[in-house]
Short mmCIF file of C-alpha atoms in Angstrom, two decimals:
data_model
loop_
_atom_site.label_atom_id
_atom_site.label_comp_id
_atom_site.label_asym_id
_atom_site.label_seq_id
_atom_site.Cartn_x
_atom_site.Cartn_y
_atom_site.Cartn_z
CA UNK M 1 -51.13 44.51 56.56
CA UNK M 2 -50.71 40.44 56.52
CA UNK M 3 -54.57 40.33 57.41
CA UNK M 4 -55.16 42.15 53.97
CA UNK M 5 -52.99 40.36 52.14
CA UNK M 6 -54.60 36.98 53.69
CA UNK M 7 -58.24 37.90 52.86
CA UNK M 8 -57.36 38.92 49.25
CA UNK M 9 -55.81 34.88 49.55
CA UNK M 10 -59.02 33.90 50.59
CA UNK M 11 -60.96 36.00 47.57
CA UNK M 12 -58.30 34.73 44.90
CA UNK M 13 -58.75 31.00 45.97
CA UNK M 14 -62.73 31.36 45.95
CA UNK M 15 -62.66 33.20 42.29
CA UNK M 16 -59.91 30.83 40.22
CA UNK M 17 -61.69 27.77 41.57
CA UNK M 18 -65.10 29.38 39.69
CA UNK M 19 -62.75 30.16 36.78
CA UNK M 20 -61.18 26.71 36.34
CA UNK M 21 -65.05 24.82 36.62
CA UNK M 22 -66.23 27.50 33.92
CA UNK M 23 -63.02 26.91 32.09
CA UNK M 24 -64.05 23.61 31.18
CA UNK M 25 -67.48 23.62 30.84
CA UNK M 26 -66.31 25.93 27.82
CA UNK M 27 -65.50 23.66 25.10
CA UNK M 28 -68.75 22.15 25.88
CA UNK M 29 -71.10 25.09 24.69
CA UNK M 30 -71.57 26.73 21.74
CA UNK M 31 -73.54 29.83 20.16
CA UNK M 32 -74.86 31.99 22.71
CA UNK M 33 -74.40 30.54 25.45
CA UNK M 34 -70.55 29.85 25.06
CA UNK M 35 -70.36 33.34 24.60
CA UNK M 36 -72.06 34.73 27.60
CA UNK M 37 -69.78 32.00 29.99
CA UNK M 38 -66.69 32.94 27.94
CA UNK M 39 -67.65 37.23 28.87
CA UNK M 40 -68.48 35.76 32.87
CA UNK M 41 -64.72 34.34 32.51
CA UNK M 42 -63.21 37.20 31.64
CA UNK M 43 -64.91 38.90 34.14
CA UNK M 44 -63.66 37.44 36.59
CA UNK M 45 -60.28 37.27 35.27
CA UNK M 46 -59.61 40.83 35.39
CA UNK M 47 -61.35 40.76 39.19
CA UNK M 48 -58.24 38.40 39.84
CA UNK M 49 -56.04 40.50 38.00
CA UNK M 50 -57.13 43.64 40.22
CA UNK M 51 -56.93 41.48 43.46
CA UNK M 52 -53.18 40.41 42.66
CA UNK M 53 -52.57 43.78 41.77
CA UNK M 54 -53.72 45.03 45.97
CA UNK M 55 -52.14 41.82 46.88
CA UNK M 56 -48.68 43.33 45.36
CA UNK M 57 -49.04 46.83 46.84
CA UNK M 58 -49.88 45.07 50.41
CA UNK M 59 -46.26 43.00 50.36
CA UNK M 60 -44.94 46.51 49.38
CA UNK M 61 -45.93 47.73 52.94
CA UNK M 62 -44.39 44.70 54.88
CA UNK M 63 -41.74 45.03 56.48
CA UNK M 64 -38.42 43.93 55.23
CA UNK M 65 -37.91 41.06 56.96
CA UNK M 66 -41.24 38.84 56.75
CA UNK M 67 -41.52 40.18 52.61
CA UNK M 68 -39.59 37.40 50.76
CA UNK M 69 -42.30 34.53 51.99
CA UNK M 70 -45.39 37.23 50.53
CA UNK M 71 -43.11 37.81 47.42
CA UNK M 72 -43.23 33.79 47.57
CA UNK M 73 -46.47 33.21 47.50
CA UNK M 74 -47.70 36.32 45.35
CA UNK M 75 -44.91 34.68 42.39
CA UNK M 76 -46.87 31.35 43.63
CA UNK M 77 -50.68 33.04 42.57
CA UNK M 78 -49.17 35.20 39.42
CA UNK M 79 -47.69 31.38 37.87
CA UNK M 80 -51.63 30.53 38.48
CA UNK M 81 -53.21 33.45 37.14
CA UNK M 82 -50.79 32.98 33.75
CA UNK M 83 -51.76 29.24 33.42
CA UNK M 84 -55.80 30.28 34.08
CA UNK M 85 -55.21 33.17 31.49
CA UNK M 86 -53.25 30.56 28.81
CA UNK M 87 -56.56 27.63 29.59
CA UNK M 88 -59.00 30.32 29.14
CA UNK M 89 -57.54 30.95 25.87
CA UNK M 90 -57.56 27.51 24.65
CA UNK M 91 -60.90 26.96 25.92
CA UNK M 92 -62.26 29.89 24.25
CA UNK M 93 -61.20 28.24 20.82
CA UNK M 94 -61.84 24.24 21.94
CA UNK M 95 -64.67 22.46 21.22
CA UNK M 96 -66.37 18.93 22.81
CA UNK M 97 -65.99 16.35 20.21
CA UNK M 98 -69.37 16.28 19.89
CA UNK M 99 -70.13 20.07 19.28
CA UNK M 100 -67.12 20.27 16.88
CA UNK M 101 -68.70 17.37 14.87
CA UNK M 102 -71.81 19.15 15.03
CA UNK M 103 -70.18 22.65 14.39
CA UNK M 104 -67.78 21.29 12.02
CA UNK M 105 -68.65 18.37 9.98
CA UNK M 106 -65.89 17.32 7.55
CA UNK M 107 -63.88 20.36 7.97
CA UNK M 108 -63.05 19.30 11.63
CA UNK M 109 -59.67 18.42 10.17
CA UNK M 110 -59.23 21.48 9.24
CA UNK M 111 -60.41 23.90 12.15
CA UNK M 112 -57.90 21.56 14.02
CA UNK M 113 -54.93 23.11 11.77
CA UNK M 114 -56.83 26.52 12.80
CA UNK M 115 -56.54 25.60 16.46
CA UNK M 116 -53.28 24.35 16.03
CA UNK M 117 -52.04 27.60 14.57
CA UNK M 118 -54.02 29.70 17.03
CA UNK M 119 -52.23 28.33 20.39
CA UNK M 120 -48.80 28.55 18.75
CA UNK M 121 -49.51 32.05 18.35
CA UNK M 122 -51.28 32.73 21.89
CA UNK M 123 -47.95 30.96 23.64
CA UNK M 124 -45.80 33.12 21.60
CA UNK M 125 -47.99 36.40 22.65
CA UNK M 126 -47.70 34.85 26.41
CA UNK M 127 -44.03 34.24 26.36
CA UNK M 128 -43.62 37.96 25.25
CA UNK M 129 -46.20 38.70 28.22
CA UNK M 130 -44.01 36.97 30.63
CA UNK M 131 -40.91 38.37 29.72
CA UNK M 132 -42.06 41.85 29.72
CA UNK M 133 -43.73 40.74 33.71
CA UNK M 134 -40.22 39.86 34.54
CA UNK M 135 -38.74 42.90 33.10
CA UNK M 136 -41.44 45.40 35.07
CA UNK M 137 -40.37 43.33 38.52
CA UNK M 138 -36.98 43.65 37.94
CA UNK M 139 -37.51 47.46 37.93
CA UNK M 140 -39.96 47.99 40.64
CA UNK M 141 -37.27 45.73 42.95
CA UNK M 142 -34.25 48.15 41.72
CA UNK M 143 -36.70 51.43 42.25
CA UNK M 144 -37.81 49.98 46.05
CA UNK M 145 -34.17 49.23 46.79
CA UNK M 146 -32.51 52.56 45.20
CA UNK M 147 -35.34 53.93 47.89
CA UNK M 148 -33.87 52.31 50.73
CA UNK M 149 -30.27 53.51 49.75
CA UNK M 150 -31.40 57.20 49.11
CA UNK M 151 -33.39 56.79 53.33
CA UNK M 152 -30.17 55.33 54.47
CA UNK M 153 -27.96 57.57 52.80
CA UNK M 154 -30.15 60.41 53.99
CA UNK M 155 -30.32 59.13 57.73
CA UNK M 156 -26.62 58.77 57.79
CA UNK M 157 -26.16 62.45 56.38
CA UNK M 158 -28.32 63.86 59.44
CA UNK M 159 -26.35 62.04 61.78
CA UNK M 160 -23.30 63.40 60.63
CA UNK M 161 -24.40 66.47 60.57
CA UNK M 162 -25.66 66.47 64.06
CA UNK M 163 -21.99 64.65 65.37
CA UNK M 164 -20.32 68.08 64.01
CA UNK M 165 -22.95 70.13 65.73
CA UNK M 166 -21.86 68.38 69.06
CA UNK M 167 -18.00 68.79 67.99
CA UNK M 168 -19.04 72.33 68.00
CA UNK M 169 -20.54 73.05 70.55
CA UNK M 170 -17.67 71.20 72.07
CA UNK M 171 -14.89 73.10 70.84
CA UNK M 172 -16.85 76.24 71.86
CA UNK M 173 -17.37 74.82 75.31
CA UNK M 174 -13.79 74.02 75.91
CA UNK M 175 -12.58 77.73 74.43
CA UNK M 176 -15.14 78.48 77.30
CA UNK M 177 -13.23 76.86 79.92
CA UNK M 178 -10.10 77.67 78.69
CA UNK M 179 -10.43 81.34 79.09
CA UNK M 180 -11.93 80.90 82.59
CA UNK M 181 -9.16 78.77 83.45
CA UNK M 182 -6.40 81.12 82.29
CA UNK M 183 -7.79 83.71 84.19
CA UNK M 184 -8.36 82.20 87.16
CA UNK M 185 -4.41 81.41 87.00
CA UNK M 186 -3.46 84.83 86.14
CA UNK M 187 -5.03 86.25 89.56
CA UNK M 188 -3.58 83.56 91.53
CA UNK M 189 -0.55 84.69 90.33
CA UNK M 190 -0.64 88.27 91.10
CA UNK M 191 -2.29 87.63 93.81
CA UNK M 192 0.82 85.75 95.03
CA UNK M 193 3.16 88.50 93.82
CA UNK M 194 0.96 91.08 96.02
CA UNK M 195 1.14 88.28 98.88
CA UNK M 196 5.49 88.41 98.58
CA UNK M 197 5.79 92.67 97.92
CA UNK M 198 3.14 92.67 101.08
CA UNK M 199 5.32 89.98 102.68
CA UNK M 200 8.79 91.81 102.23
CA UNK M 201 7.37 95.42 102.69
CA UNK M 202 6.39 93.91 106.50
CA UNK M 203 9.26 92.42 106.75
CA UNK M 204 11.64 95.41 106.35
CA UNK M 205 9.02 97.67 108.03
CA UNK M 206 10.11 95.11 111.00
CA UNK M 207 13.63 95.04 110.39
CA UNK M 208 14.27 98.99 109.92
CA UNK M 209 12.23 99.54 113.27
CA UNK M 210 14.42 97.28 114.95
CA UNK M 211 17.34 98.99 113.73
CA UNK M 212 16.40 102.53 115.08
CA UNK M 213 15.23 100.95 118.00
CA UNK M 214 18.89 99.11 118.88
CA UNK M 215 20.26 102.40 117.42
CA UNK M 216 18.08 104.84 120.02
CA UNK M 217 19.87 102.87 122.83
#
């Protein structure tokens, strides 16, 4: 999985360095072809978007203990992505001195109020942007470890349940042996009782045929 996760680094490092050289050779066009760089842009942009997106599912599949330093670096690559997104933005409504002057004329003041007015609003959409990011996070980290709960709780439930299968089987083992063990004792013990009655039975066979023997005399 780390492999993955390393050649989407590789892919992400090759596309936002083509982003930030197109970023500013932006403000530098105009007409046409300002607009055909600014649609290559965002292009790519959503390309990085859908690589950061595999990049998140791959540090999903690590395992727990090597996942904070991917979380690390993913955070690392999303900050990037934001401040590519918030240039990108600017550049798209930034002009060269030169083509603003030649765009513009006297009302350069004013398309600067425009401008002005225009990135307030874009860091105020962004802002919003990030907070909602944060938000989903926090949620997919409180889903993945409610998860882990749920498989430990459910692990230590089936090993319960096999522990009282084995107290069972031992209480049904030890009934077992205690009937065999109560019987064997019960015919040791009449077969001692039949041992003594065989005992004194020879014994006064013994002493009565002495007695009629002394008694013949």
């Amino acid at each position: 999985m780390s492999s993955d996760f390393e050649s989407y680094e590789q892919d992400f490092g090759t596309i936002t360095a083509e982003i930030t050289n197109k970023i500013g050779r932006i403000p530098k066009l105009s007409g046409e072809e300002k607009t055909q760089l600014v649609l290559n842009v965002d292009k790519q942009l959503e390309e990085v978007r859908e690589l950061l997106e595999q990049m998140d599912l791959e540090v999903r599949e690590i395992p727990v203990q090597s996942r904070a330093m991917y979380n690390s670096r993913l955070k690392s690559y999303k900050q990037e992505m934001e401040k590519l997104e918030k240039d990108f933005k600017r550049s798209r409504i930034a002009y060269s001195d030169e083509v603003r002057n030649e765009l513009l004329g006297d009302d350069a003041s004013s398309s600067e109020n425009q401008r002005a007015h225009l990135l307030d609003n874009t860091e105020k959409l962004e802002r919003s942007s990030r907070r909602l990011e944060a938000g989903y996070q926090i949620s997919v980290e409180t889903e993945q470890v409610g998860q882990e709960i749920l498989a430990n709780l459910h692990s230590d439930r089936e090993k319960i349940q096999r522990a009282r299968e084995r107290l069972r089987e031992t209480d049904a083992n030890l009934g077992k042996s205690s009937r065999i063990l109560t019987g064997m004792l019960r015919r040791i013990i009449q077969n001692r009782i039949l041992v003594f009655i065989l005992g004194a039975i020879i014994l006064l066979t013994i002493i009565l045929a002495i007695y009629f023997n002394l008694r013949g005399h």
